C-alpha cells in the first residue's frame, strides 16, 4: 500500500518537474531593449559626418521602434525611401506594429519598452518614468535644433517637459504663410449626374440642401438621399451650425459641447434627416466606413458625408463604374465656422530604455528637418516630386495608390513628424474637389490650440466625468436621431443634458475653465510675440 | 413485417423532414454565405443581393493574405505549434489527471485546491507577462506550447474519465509487474480514445486560432503565427480616414469585410479537415461525466 502511494505521488510530481525543466531549458533571444539609458554610442560605432562633409555609414545603428497603431500600413523599414533615411542618419529602425491596442499598456506596465514608441497616447507616454524629455535630449545631442515655441507649448505637460513634438499640428502663422495648405475638414460628396438631373440647383443653405434631398427622394425612390460615414456622422452638419466638439470657449469660460445651442441644432437636424426619410435607421448601426463607401459606389446613395477629399476619393475608387462625384464646397450660410483646437496626434517618444539616445536624436533631427520629412513623406526631390514655385509639391507618382507607397516606402514614415501644413500641402491639387472645399473653408477657420491643451490626467475625477459623459452620449444620442417627432427629439436631447448634469458636467467645466486661463494667456503671449 | 404508413405517418414524416431541412439550412447557410463572400469581389459583395453563387468570382481575397512571403513561414510555425502544443497538452494533462484520479493519492486535496483556485482567479495579463519573462519564455517558441501544457478544464474532465475506468484493468497489469507509466501508456491511454479525441480537437483549435501570445510575447518575426499575420492584415485594412488623406485603400477589389470573411475561412479550414476523423470519438467524449452512475 505504502509503495503504491509512493508510486502514485511520483506519477504526479514527475510531470510537474518535467514541465519546470522544459520551461527552464528554453532559450531566450529577447532583445526588447532592457539596457539602461546610455548616452554613449552603441558598440557598433558609426560616424556620421556633417551635411557638408558626409562620411559613409557602414553599419547603421538598429533601434527598436514600436508603432502603437494597429492599422499602420507599413510593417517594416524597407524600400527606397527608408534606405535614403538610413543613409542620411545611419539609423535603421526595427519596426513592430501593434496588433492590439492593449500592447503598449502591457509594455509600459512590465517595463519592457523598445527604443522608440510612435503613439497617439500623449498622456500615457508623456511621463518621466517612461520617456526622455525632448527639452533635455535635444540640447544635449542636437543643440542646433530649435522647435517652434508654440509647438513646444502645446506638447508641454504638467511637469514642465515635452516628450514629443506631435504630428499634424501647425501654428496659425504657418497656415497663414502657406496659402496652398488647407486643413482637413468634414465634407459632403454628391453624385454629379443626379445633381444635373434635378437641374443643378444652387445649394447655399441647409434649406437648399433639404430641397435637393427631397427632389432626389422623389426622383429616385430606390435610392437613399444621404449615406452617413460611421466615422463622420455629424461633423459636416456641426460645421454648418457652427457647433464644436469637446471644450468650447464662451467668453473666456469653458463649457462642454453638449451645452451648446449649435450642437443641439445639429443633432435635431440629424433627426429631421431621419424623419424626412433622407437617411435610414440602419445607417446608425453601421460600424465600418468602407461598407458605407461601397454602398455609395454601388449607386445606393446620392450624397455621402466624409472629409473634404470625399469626392476625389470616391471618383478614384469608382473609375470603372462611370460615376462622378462633386464636393459641396461652399459653407451653408453665415453660421458655418470651424475652430481648430487640435494640438497634434502621433508623437515619437524616446523611451527610458533607449540604448542609443544620440543615434535616436540624429534620426529625429533628420525627420523633423524640412529635407527629412519631405523625403520621408513625399519622396526624393526632383525625382518623385518637384516644388512648384507658388508653394506646393507636384508629384510624379500616384500618391493615392497604397501599392506604390508600399513599394517605395514613401509617405508613412514621414507621418509621425509631419506638420499640419506639410500634410495638407501633399493633398493640394489645383482644381481638385478637395482643394475647392479647402479654399472655401480656410476662410471660416479660426485657431485656438489652447483649448486642445486642456487634458485631464488619466484616472483623474475630471477624466472619469468626461469619459462617463461621452459614453452616455454614445448610447443616448441615437434616441435623438431616431425620434418620431421633433418634440420627442428635443426631449431626448434635454434628457441627455440632464444626465450629463448628474454625471458632473458643471464640475468638469469649472476645472477646465481654471486650466484654460493660464494656457490661453501663454498661447496669446507667444502668438503676439511672433 | 413492415407496417404500411398511414396518412398521419406521412404527414408527420413530411413535417419532420421540412423542419429538419429548415434546421440544416439555417445551420449550414451562414457558413456557405461566408465562403461565397471569400470567392466574390469585396466591392461587389458590398452592393448586396448575392445569395447563391459568386457574382464576380475572384481569388483576390485569398491572394491578399498570401502575397507576403513571410506567410509560408508563419504557416509552418502555426502547424508546428498546433501539433507540438496539442500533443504536449494532451499528454501532460492526461498524465497529471491520471495521478489525481487516484483517491488514495497523498496531498490530493491540496492539489485540487490549487487547480480550483487557479481556474477561478487569474493574475491578469501583466503578471502573466512577468512570469513568462522570468521563465525566459518571452520571444521563444516555448511560449506557444509550455504555458498551455496543463489545461485545467480538461484536467477535471480527464480525472472523472479515468475514475470510470475499472481499477481491475490496472491491477492485473500491476500483478504482471508493469510499472505505473507502462500501465498508463499501454492500458489507460488506448481505452481513452474519446477523451483524447475531444481534448485534441479543442486544444488543437485553440492553438491554431491563438494570436494574442504571438502579438504580446514574441518580437521575433520568424516566430510569428499565421493568425497573427491575419490580424495584421485585418488591422491594416481598417485605416481610419481621418488619420491621413492619402491612406486610400489600394485599388483592389477587396474590402475589410471580405478580408474578415476570408480570415474566418482560413482559420476554420484545418478544424473542418480534422473533425470528420475525430467525430465518432468526439460524440462520446463530449458526454463524459454527464451521467453519474
PDB file of N, CA, C and O in Angstrom, chain B residues 145-169:
ATOM      1  N   UNK B 145       3.754  26.742 -26.454  1.00  0.00           N
ATOM      2  CA  UNK B 145       3.363  25.382 -26.060  1.00  0.00           C
ATOM      3  C   UNK B 145       3.459  25.106 -24.560  1.00  0.00           C
ATOM      4  O   UNK B 145       2.642  24.366 -24.014  1.00  0.00           O
ATOM      5  N   UNK B 146       4.433  25.724 -23.887  1.00  0.00           N
ATOM      6  CA  UNK B 146       4.645  25.365 -22.480  1.00  0.00           C
ATOM      7  C   UNK B 146       3.542  25.896 -21.552  1.00  0.00           C
ATOM      8  O   UNK B 146       2.986  25.135 -20.764  1.00  0.00           O
ATOM      9  N   UNK B 147       3.155  27.192 -21.654  1.00  0.00           N
ATOM     10  CA  UNK B 147       2.115  27.665 -20.719  1.00  0.00           C
ATOM     11  C   UNK B 147       0.783  26.926 -20.877  1.00  0.00           C
ATOM     12  O   UNK B 147      -0.009  26.884 -19.948  1.00  0.00           O
ATOM     13  N   UNK B 148       0.553  26.350 -22.053  1.00  0.00           N
ATOM     14  CA  UNK B 148      -0.754  25.704 -22.260  1.00  0.00           C
ATOM     15  C   UNK B 148      -0.684  24.193 -22.070  1.00  0.00           C
ATOM     16  O   UNK B 148      -1.617  23.473 -22.433  1.00  0.00           O
ATOM     17  N   UNK B 149       0.411  23.716 -21.497  1.00  0.00           N
ATOM     18  CA  UNK B 149       0.545  22.258 -21.347  1.00  0.00           C
ATOM     19  C   UNK B 149      -0.464  21.659 -20.378  1.00  0.00           C
ATOM     20  O   UNK B 149      -0.857  20.505 -20.517  1.00  0.00           O
ATOM     21  N   UNK B 150      -0.850  22.421 -19.380  1.00  0.00           N
ATOM     22  CA  UNK B 150      -1.833  21.893 -18.426  1.00  0.00           C
ATOM     23  C   UNK B 150      -3.121  22.683 -18.580  1.00  0.00           C
ATOM     24  O   UNK B 150      -3.169  23.873 -18.255  1.00  0.00           O
ATOM     25  N   UNK B 151      -4.143  22.012 -19.091  1.00  0.00           N
ATOM     26  CA  UNK B 151      -5.434  22.676 -19.260  1.00  0.00           C
ATOM     27  C   UNK B 151      -6.354  22.229 -18.129  1.00  0.00           C
ATOM     28  O   UNK B 151      -6.714  21.061 -18.027  1.00  0.00           O
ATOM     29  N   UNK B 152      -6.718  23.179 -17.269  1.00  0.00           N
ATOM     30  CA  UNK B 152      -7.424  22.827 -16.038  1.00  0.00           C
ATOM     31  C   UNK B 152      -8.836  22.291 -16.299  1.00  0.00           C
ATOM     32  O   UNK B 152      -9.306  21.400 -15.599  1.00  0.00           O
ATOM     33  N   UNK B 153      -9.500  22.829 -17.306  1.00  0.00           N
ATOM     34  CA  UNK B 153     -10.849  22.375 -17.622  1.00  0.00           C
ATOM     35  C   UNK B 153     -10.804  20.892 -18.023  1.00  0.00           C
ATOM     36  O   UNK B 153     -11.557  20.060 -17.511  1.00  0.00           O
ATOM     37  N   UNK B 154      -9.880  20.559 -18.917  1.00  0.00           N
ATOM     38  CA  UNK B 154      -9.772  19.168 -19.354  1.00  0.00           C
ATOM     39  C   UNK B 154      -9.159  18.278 -18.273  1.00  0.00           C
ATOM     40  O   UNK B 154      -9.390  17.070 -18.272  1.00  0.00           O
ATOM     41  N   UNK B 155      -8.408  18.891 -17.377  1.00  0.00           N
ATOM     42  CA  UNK B 155      -7.856  18.116 -16.264  1.00  0.00           C
ATOM     43  C   UNK B 155      -9.014  17.516 -15.463  1.00  0.00           C
ATOM     44  O   UNK B 155      -9.019  16.315 -15.155  1.00  0.00           O
ATOM     45  N   UNK B 156     -10.010  18.322 -15.156  1.00  0.00           N
ATOM     46  CA  UNK B 156     -11.154  17.845 -14.373  1.00  0.00           C
ATOM     47  C   UNK B 156     -11.938  16.786 -15.155  1.00  0.00           C
ATOM     48  O   UNK B 156     -12.368  15.780 -14.598  1.00  0.00           O
ATOM     49  N   UNK B 157     -12.110  17.034 -16.456  1.00  0.00           N
ATOM     50  CA  UNK B 157     -12.835  16.063 -17.281  1.00  0.00           C
ATOM     51  C   UNK B 157     -12.071  14.738 -17.329  1.00  0.00           C
ATOM     52  O   UNK B 157     -12.653  13.648 -17.177  1.00  0.00           O
ATOM     53  N   UNK B 158     -10.740  14.829 -17.493  1.00  0.00           N
ATOM     54  CA  UNK B 158      -9.918  13.613 -17.596  1.00  0.00           C
ATOM     55  C   UNK B 158      -9.920  12.852 -16.274  1.00  0.00           C
ATOM     56  O   UNK B 158      -9.958  11.611 -16.269  1.00  0.00           O
ATOM     57  N   UNK B 159      -9.903  13.595 -15.164  1.00  0.00           N
ATOM     58  CA  UNK B 159      -9.932  12.920 -13.860  1.00  0.00           C
ATOM     59  C   UNK B 159     -11.203  12.079 -13.752  1.00  0.00           C
ATOM     60  O   UNK B 159     -11.158  10.892 -13.400  1.00  0.00           O
ATOM     61  N   UNK B 160     -12.343  12.681 -14.097  1.00  0.00           N
ATOM     62  CA  UNK B 160     -13.595  11.923 -13.971  1.00  0.00           C
ATOM     63  C   UNK B 160     -13.632  10.757 -14.960  1.00  0.00           C
ATOM     64  O   UNK B 160     -14.196   9.707 -14.676  1.00  0.00           O
ATOM     65  N   UNK B 161     -12.990  10.920 -16.106  1.00  0.00           N
ATOM     66  CA  UNK B 161     -12.941   9.836 -17.094  1.00  0.00           C
ATOM     67  C   UNK B 161     -12.109   8.664 -16.564  1.00  0.00           C
ATOM     68  O   UNK B 161     -12.540   7.507 -16.616  1.00  0.00           O
ATOM     69  N   UNK B 162     -10.921   8.987 -16.044  1.00  0.00           N
ATOM     70  CA  UNK B 162     -10.039   7.915 -15.560  1.00  0.00           C
ATOM     71  C   UNK B 162     -10.643   7.182 -14.375  1.00  0.00           C
ATOM     72  O   UNK B 162     -10.386   6.009 -14.152  1.00  0.00           O
ATOM     73  N   UNK B 163     -11.450   7.928 -13.592  1.00  0.00           N
ATOM     74  CA  UNK B 163     -12.083   7.290 -12.438  1.00  0.00           C
ATOM     75  C   UNK B 163     -13.111   6.249 -12.872  1.00  0.00           C
ATOM     76  O   UNK B 163     -13.441   5.353 -12.113  1.00  0.00           O
ATOM     77  N   UNK B 164     -13.629   6.406 -14.068  1.00  0.00           N
ATOM     78  CA  UNK B 164     -14.640   5.463 -14.543  1.00  0.00           C
ATOM     79  C   UNK B 164     -14.015   4.201 -15.134  1.00  0.00           C
ATOM     80  O   UNK B 164     -14.717   3.231 -15.401  1.00  0.00           O
ATOM     81  N   UNK B 165     -12.704   4.231 -15.350  1.00  0.00           N
ATOM     82  CA  UNK B 165     -12.035   3.024 -15.873  1.00  0.00           C
ATOM     83  C   UNK B 165     -11.871   2.054 -14.696  1.00  0.00           C
ATOM     84  O   UNK B 165     -11.345   2.431 -13.647  1.00  0.00           O
ATOM     85  N   UNK B 166     -12.323   0.818 -14.860  1.00  0.00           N
ATOM     86  CA  UNK B 166     -12.251  -0.129 -13.742  1.00  0.00           C
ATOM     87  C   UNK B 166     -10.814  -0.294 -13.231  1.00  0.00           C
ATOM     88  O   UNK B 166      -9.880  -0.422 -14.041  1.00  0.00           O
ATOM     89  N   UNK B 167     -10.659  -0.271 -11.907  1.00  0.00           N
ATOM     90  CA  UNK B 167      -9.331  -0.433 -11.305  1.00  0.00           C
ATOM     91  C   UNK B 167      -8.697  -1.764 -11.694  1.00  0.00           C
ATOM     92  O   UNK B 167      -7.473  -1.889 -11.756  1.00  0.00           O
ATOM     93  N   UNK B 168      -9.572  -2.781 -11.952  1.00  0.00           N
ATOM     94  CA  UNK B 168      -9.065  -4.139 -12.236  1.00  0.00           C
ATOM     95  C   UNK B 168      -8.131  -4.150 -13.442  1.00  0.00           C
ATOM     96  O   UNK B 168      -7.193  -4.943 -13.511  1.00  0.00           O
ATOM     97  N   UNK B 169      -8.375  -3.243 -14.394  1.00  0.00           N
ATOM     98  CA  UNK B 169      -7.517  -3.184 -15.589  1.00  0.00           C
ATOM     99  C   UNK B 169      -6.066  -2.942 -15.198  1.00  0.00           C
ATOM    100  O   UNK B 169      -5.155  -3.642 -15.640  1.00  0.00           O
TER     101      UNK B 169
END
